[in-house]
Amino acid sequence: MSTASYDYGMWIVAGFNIGLFLFFVLSFLAPKGRAEWRSMGVVAAFLVALFSEMYGFPLTIYLLTAWLGDAYPALDPFSHKLGHLWVVVLGGSTLAWAFVMGLSLALMLAGYELLSKGWRQVHGVRGHLVTDGLYAYVRHPQYTGLFLLIAGFLVQWPTLITVLMAPVLTYAYVRLARREESAMYARFGETYTHYAQSRPSFFPPMREWVRFLFTPVPEYKQLGGEQWKDS
């Protein structure tokens, strides 16, 4: 009698997670124009593909077990623990599982922090140019947060579809950032040109990452339509 488990078919859980993470990303990125909604569509497709395999139907595992047969390095491939492919690659131990989950959680929490802080800064100045806080390190910290979130998902639960989609998603937001910068150059002129020349687009130098991730959100005051940072 087989004791192999099958920890999938949980479509309600899959749908809940798709809705939860999509709501979270929509709330912080707040797409407006057609280009932003098109890029958000790629994010939505990524989340659907990810959680459909994570909880619904493990297509990648079916394909890998069919291809590798007895050479597949897991005796119980359809248990949820061994659905984490990096856990399988690292030997399938509890220590490997803890490492994969810890790394993915760290990446996702860092992504959440950047998305949240970036949103608070952008909405704190209400249309004015932001150059402090997270924006003192990179020009598009919210997209940095999104990239870290996606990286966390790929560490936790890589699938054939999401691995193929990740570069497409990254390209979509790099292209969107360039479109946004064209508007910023037109609106703020030399001020933005000077700022852009002194800051990277998405990733600060390695020596600045700790300060970047833990930098506080500046507090802004408003008077007569002008915004400034509280000292």
Tab-separated table of C-alpha atoms in Angstrom:
chain	number	residue	atom	x	y	z
A	1	MET	CA	0.000	0.000	0.000
A	2	SER	CA	1.431	3.377	-1.047
A	3	THR	CA	2.014	5.969	1.645
A	4	ALA	CA	2.860	8.753	-0.800
A	5	SER	CA	0.980	11.948	-0.074
A	6	TYR	CA	-0.695	14.384	-2.438
A	7	ASP	CA	-0.913	17.817	-0.833
A	8	TYR	CA	-2.555	19.698	-3.696
A	9	GLY	CA	-6.015	20.364	-5.105
A	10	MET	CA	-6.495	23.216	-2.614
A	11	TRP	CA	-7.970	25.667	-5.107
A	12	ILE	CA	-9.689	27.793	-2.459
A	13	VAL	CA	-6.324	28.361	-0.778
A	14	ALA	CA	-4.771	29.124	-4.166
A	15	GLY	CA	-7.498	31.653	-4.973
A	16	PHE	CA	-7.188	33.291	-1.562
A	17	ASN	CA	-3.429	33.751	-1.949
A	18	ILE	CA	-3.764	35.090	-5.486
A	19	GLY	CA	-6.323	37.637	-4.300
A	20	LEU	CA	-4.352	38.565	-1.186
A	21	PHE	CA	-1.025	39.196	-2.903
A	22	LEU	CA	-2.637	40.882	-5.894
A	23	PHE	CA	-4.507	43.243	-3.563
A	24	PHE	CA	-1.274	43.950	-1.707
A	25	VAL	CA	0.707	44.764	-4.872
A	26	LEU	CA	-2.151	46.787	-6.366
A	27	SER	CA	-2.467	48.819	-3.178
A	28	PHE	CA	1.179	49.864	-3.120
A	29	LEU	CA	1.906	50.257	-6.836
A	30	ALA	CA	-1.511	51.825	-7.572
A	31	PRO	CA	-1.426	51.573	-11.399
A	32	LYS	CA	-3.074	54.403	-13.307
A	33	GLY	CA	-2.225	54.621	-17.003
A	34	ARG	CA	-2.461	51.919	-19.646
A	35	ALA	CA	1.247	51.066	-19.426
A	36	GLU	CA	1.047	50.610	-15.647
A	37	TRP	CA	-2.001	48.371	-15.909
A	38	ARG	CA	-0.318	46.334	-18.652
A	39	SER	CA	2.692	45.735	-16.400
A	40	MET	CA	0.372	44.891	-13.512
A	41	GLY	CA	-1.254	42.297	-15.756
A	42	VAL	CA	2.089	40.501	-15.960
A	43	VAL	CA	2.297	40.524	-12.150
A	44	ALA	CA	-1.229	39.092	-11.934
A	45	ALA	CA	-0.370	36.332	-14.418
A	46	PHE	CA	2.769	35.508	-12.413
A	47	LEU	CA	0.770	35.206	-9.179
A	48	VAL	CA	-1.889	33.029	-10.822
A	49	ALA	CA	0.768	30.702	-12.233
A	50	LEU	CA	2.645	30.579	-8.924
A	51	PHE	CA	-0.208	29.813	-6.542
A	52	SER	CA	-2.019	27.529	-8.991
A	53	GLU	CA	1.008	25.241	-8.857
A	54	MET	CA	1.769	25.822	-5.188
A	55	TYR	CA	-1.687	24.740	-4.009
A	56	GLY	CA	-3.702	23.555	-7.008
A	57	PHE	CA	-1.994	21.464	-9.676
A	58	PRO	CA	1.813	20.920	-9.469
A	59	LEU	CA	2.503	20.936	-13.208
A	60	THR	CA	6.261	21.422	-12.847
A	61	ILE	CA	6.606	18.466	-10.482
A	62	TYR	CA	4.523	16.259	-12.781
A	63	LEU	CA	6.756	17.164	-15.724
A	64	LEU	CA	9.987	16.658	-13.770
A	65	THR	CA	8.934	13.307	-12.295
A	66	ALA	CA	7.747	12.100	-15.706
A	67	TRP	CA	11.037	13.160	-17.291
A	68	LEU	CA	13.410	11.918	-14.576
A	69	GLY	CA	11.414	8.906	-13.400
A	70	ASP	CA	13.194	7.021	-10.620
A	71	ALA	CA	16.092	9.476	-10.870
A	72	TYR	CA	13.949	12.245	-9.374
A	73	PRO	CA	15.657	13.014	-6.023
A	74	ALA	CA	12.575	12.739	-3.781
A	75	LEU	CA	10.654	9.679	-2.632
A	76	ASP	CA	7.482	11.654	-1.911
A	77	PRO	CA	7.488	14.390	-4.592
A	78	PHE	CA	3.868	15.416	-4.107
A	79	SER	CA	4.169	16.240	-0.435
A	80	HIS	CA	4.082	19.975	0.085
A	81	LYS	CA	7.455	20.066	1.820
A	82	LEU	CA	9.153	18.481	-1.191
A	83	GLY	CA	7.209	20.673	-3.577
A	84	HIS	CA	9.830	23.296	-2.740
A	85	LEU	CA	12.243	22.378	-5.518
A	86	TRP	CA	15.224	24.060	-3.893
A	87	VAL	CA	14.609	21.887	-0.831
A	88	VAL	CA	14.784	18.827	-3.082
A	89	VAL	CA	17.982	20.089	-4.730
A	90	LEU	CA	19.553	20.699	-1.302
A	91	GLY	CA	18.788	17.180	-0.099
A	92	GLY	CA	15.241	17.365	1.259
A	93	SER	CA	16.211	17.743	4.912
A	94	THR	CA	14.419	19.886	7.469
A	95	LEU	CA	17.509	22.103	7.566
A	96	ALA	CA	17.277	22.612	3.795
A	97	TRP	CA	13.584	23.464	4.137
A	98	ALA	CA	14.328	25.965	6.920
A	99	PHE	CA	17.069	27.602	4.838
A	100	VAL	CA	14.866	27.955	1.760
A	101	MET	CA	11.915	29.283	3.749
A	102	GLY	CA	14.106	31.680	5.733
A	103	LEU	CA	15.790	33.115	2.641
A	104	SER	CA	12.525	33.475	0.729
A	105	LEU	CA	10.813	35.100	3.709
A	106	ALA	CA	13.687	37.573	4.120
A	107	LEU	CA	13.474	38.562	0.454
A	108	MET	CA	9.690	38.938	0.564
A	109	LEU	CA	9.731	40.985	3.780
A	110	ALA	CA	12.399	43.264	2.312
A	111	GLY	CA	10.266	43.659	-0.799
A	112	TYR	CA	7.211	44.459	1.299
A	113	GLU	CA	9.127	47.113	3.257
A	114	LEU	CA	10.325	48.842	0.102
A	115	LEU	CA	6.891	48.762	-1.525
A	116	SER	CA	5.256	50.119	1.624
A	117	LYS	CA	7.823	52.820	2.374
A	118	GLY	CA	7.993	53.903	-1.261
A	119	TRP	CA	4.211	54.262	-1.389
A	120	ARG	CA	4.192	56.366	1.788
A	121	GLN	CA	6.884	58.661	0.423
A	122	VAL	CA	5.268	59.187	-2.970
A	123	HIS	CA	1.880	59.925	-1.435
A	124	GLY	CA	3.443	62.028	1.311
A	125	VAL	CA	4.699	64.639	-1.142
A	126	ARG	CA	1.618	64.582	-3.401
A	127	GLY	CA	3.197	65.083	-6.783
A	128	HIS	CA	6.448	66.789	-5.783
A	129	LEU	CA	9.854	65.350	-6.628
A	130	VAL	CA	11.083	62.879	-3.994
A	131	THR	CA	14.856	62.660	-3.492
A	132	ASP	CA	15.211	61.693	0.180
A	133	GLY	CA	14.481	58.548	2.183
A	134	LEU	CA	14.564	55.490	-0.090
A	135	TYR	CA	14.899	57.770	-3.099
A	136	ALA	CA	18.272	58.963	-1.825
A	137	TYR	CA	19.587	55.493	-2.729
A	138	VAL	CA	17.732	54.510	-5.922
A	139	ARG	CA	15.291	56.145	-8.328
A	140	HIS	CA	12.656	53.387	-8.267
A	141	PRO	CA	12.643	51.743	-4.811
A	142	GLN	CA	9.111	50.376	-5.196
A	143	TYR	CA	10.143	48.396	-8.247
A	144	THR	CA	13.201	47.204	-6.330
A	145	GLY	CA	10.734	45.920	-3.728
A	146	LEU	CA	8.693	44.162	-6.398
A	147	PHE	CA	11.821	42.490	-7.794
A	148	LEU	CA	12.789	41.276	-4.308
A	149	LEU	CA	9.268	39.932	-3.786
A	150	ILE	CA	9.440	38.015	-7.060
A	151	ALA	CA	12.904	36.704	-6.146
A	152	GLY	CA	11.490	35.490	-2.829
A	153	PHE	CA	8.738	33.597	-4.632
A	154	LEU	CA	11.276	32.015	-6.993
A	155	VAL	CA	13.356	30.849	-4.048
A	156	GLN	CA	10.353	29.479	-2.182
A	157	TRP	CA	8.475	27.834	-5.044
A	158	PRO	CA	10.084	27.944	-8.505
A	159	THR	CA	8.020	26.589	-11.391
A	160	LEU	CA	8.738	26.316	-15.085
A	161	ILE	CA	6.152	28.972	-15.890
A	162	THR	CA	7.201	31.493	-13.239
A	163	VAL	CA	10.908	31.070	-14.051
A	164	LEU	CA	10.081	31.900	-17.670
A	165	MET	CA	7.793	34.768	-16.665
A	166	ALA	CA	10.183	36.440	-14.214
A	167	PRO	CA	12.413	37.994	-16.928
A	168	VAL	CA	9.301	39.183	-18.780
A	169	LEU	CA	7.977	40.797	-15.605
A	170	THR	CA	11.338	42.408	-14.891
A	171	TYR	CA	11.567	43.769	-18.428
A	172	ALA	CA	8.025	45.160	-18.191
A	173	TYR	CA	8.875	47.192	-15.088
A	174	VAL	CA	12.278	48.323	-16.369
A	175	ARG	CA	10.498	49.613	-19.458
A	176	LEU	CA	7.788	51.221	-17.336
A	177	ALA	CA	10.461	52.939	-15.225
A	178	ARG	CA	11.981	54.422	-18.370
A	179	ARG	CA	8.585	55.745	-19.454
A	180	GLU	CA	8.065	57.306	-16.044
A	181	GLU	CA	11.496	58.899	-16.151
A	182	SER	CA	10.750	60.498	-19.509
A	183	ALA	CA	7.803	62.234	-17.838
A	184	MET	CA	9.991	63.253	-14.888
A	185	TYR	CA	12.615	64.795	-17.172
A	186	ALA	CA	9.887	66.756	-18.932
A	187	ARG	CA	8.348	67.940	-15.670
A	188	PHE	CA	11.363	68.674	-13.471
A	189	GLY	CA	14.049	69.348	-16.080
A	190	GLU	CA	17.621	69.832	-14.848
A	191	THR	CA	16.646	69.078	-11.257
A	192	TYR	CA	15.676	65.535	-12.181
A	193	THR	CA	18.596	65.194	-14.599
A	194	HIS	CA	21.058	65.949	-11.799
A	195	TYR	CA	19.244	63.564	-9.442
A	196	ALA	CA	19.102	60.728	-12.002
A	197	GLN	CA	22.798	61.036	-12.810
A	198	SER	CA	23.733	60.521	-9.170
A	199	ARG	CA	21.412	57.597	-8.320
A	200	PRO	CA	21.102	54.061	-9.755
A	201	SER	CA	17.740	52.931	-11.088
A	202	PHE	CA	16.940	49.950	-8.861
A	203	PHE	CA	19.860	48.543	-6.878
A	204	PRO	CA	22.215	50.530	-4.643
A	205	PRO	CA	25.868	49.517	-4.156
A	206	MET	CA	26.287	46.496	-1.879
A	207	ARG	CA	27.768	48.617	0.921
A	208	GLU	CA	24.554	50.686	1.074
A	209	TRP	CA	21.999	47.866	1.177
A	210	VAL	CA	21.575	47.739	4.941
A	211	ARG	CA	20.998	51.490	5.196
A	212	PHE	CA	18.728	51.344	2.159
A	213	LEU	CA	16.493	48.648	3.635
A	214	PHE	CA	16.284	50.216	7.083
A	215	THR	CA	16.092	53.894	6.165
A	216	PRO	CA	13.044	55.517	7.805
A	217	VAL	CA	10.313	57.253	5.862
A	218	PRO	CA	10.709	61.035	6.208
A	219	GLU	CA	7.785	62.940	7.684
A	220	TYR	CA	6.375	65.673	5.490
A	221	LYS	CA	4.386	68.740	6.419
A	222	GLN	CA	2.147	70.778	4.170
A	223	LEU	CA	1.507	74.499	4.029
A	224	GLY	CA	0.040	76.493	1.173
A	225	GLY	CA	0.408	73.620	-1.251
A	226	GLU	CA	4.153	73.239	-0.587
A	227	GLN	CA	5.719	70.108	0.836
A	228	TRP	CA	8.859	69.835	2.940
A	229	LYS	CA	10.518	67.355	5.235
A	230	ASP	CA	10.021	67.783	8.950
A	231	SER	CA	13.397	68.408	10.604
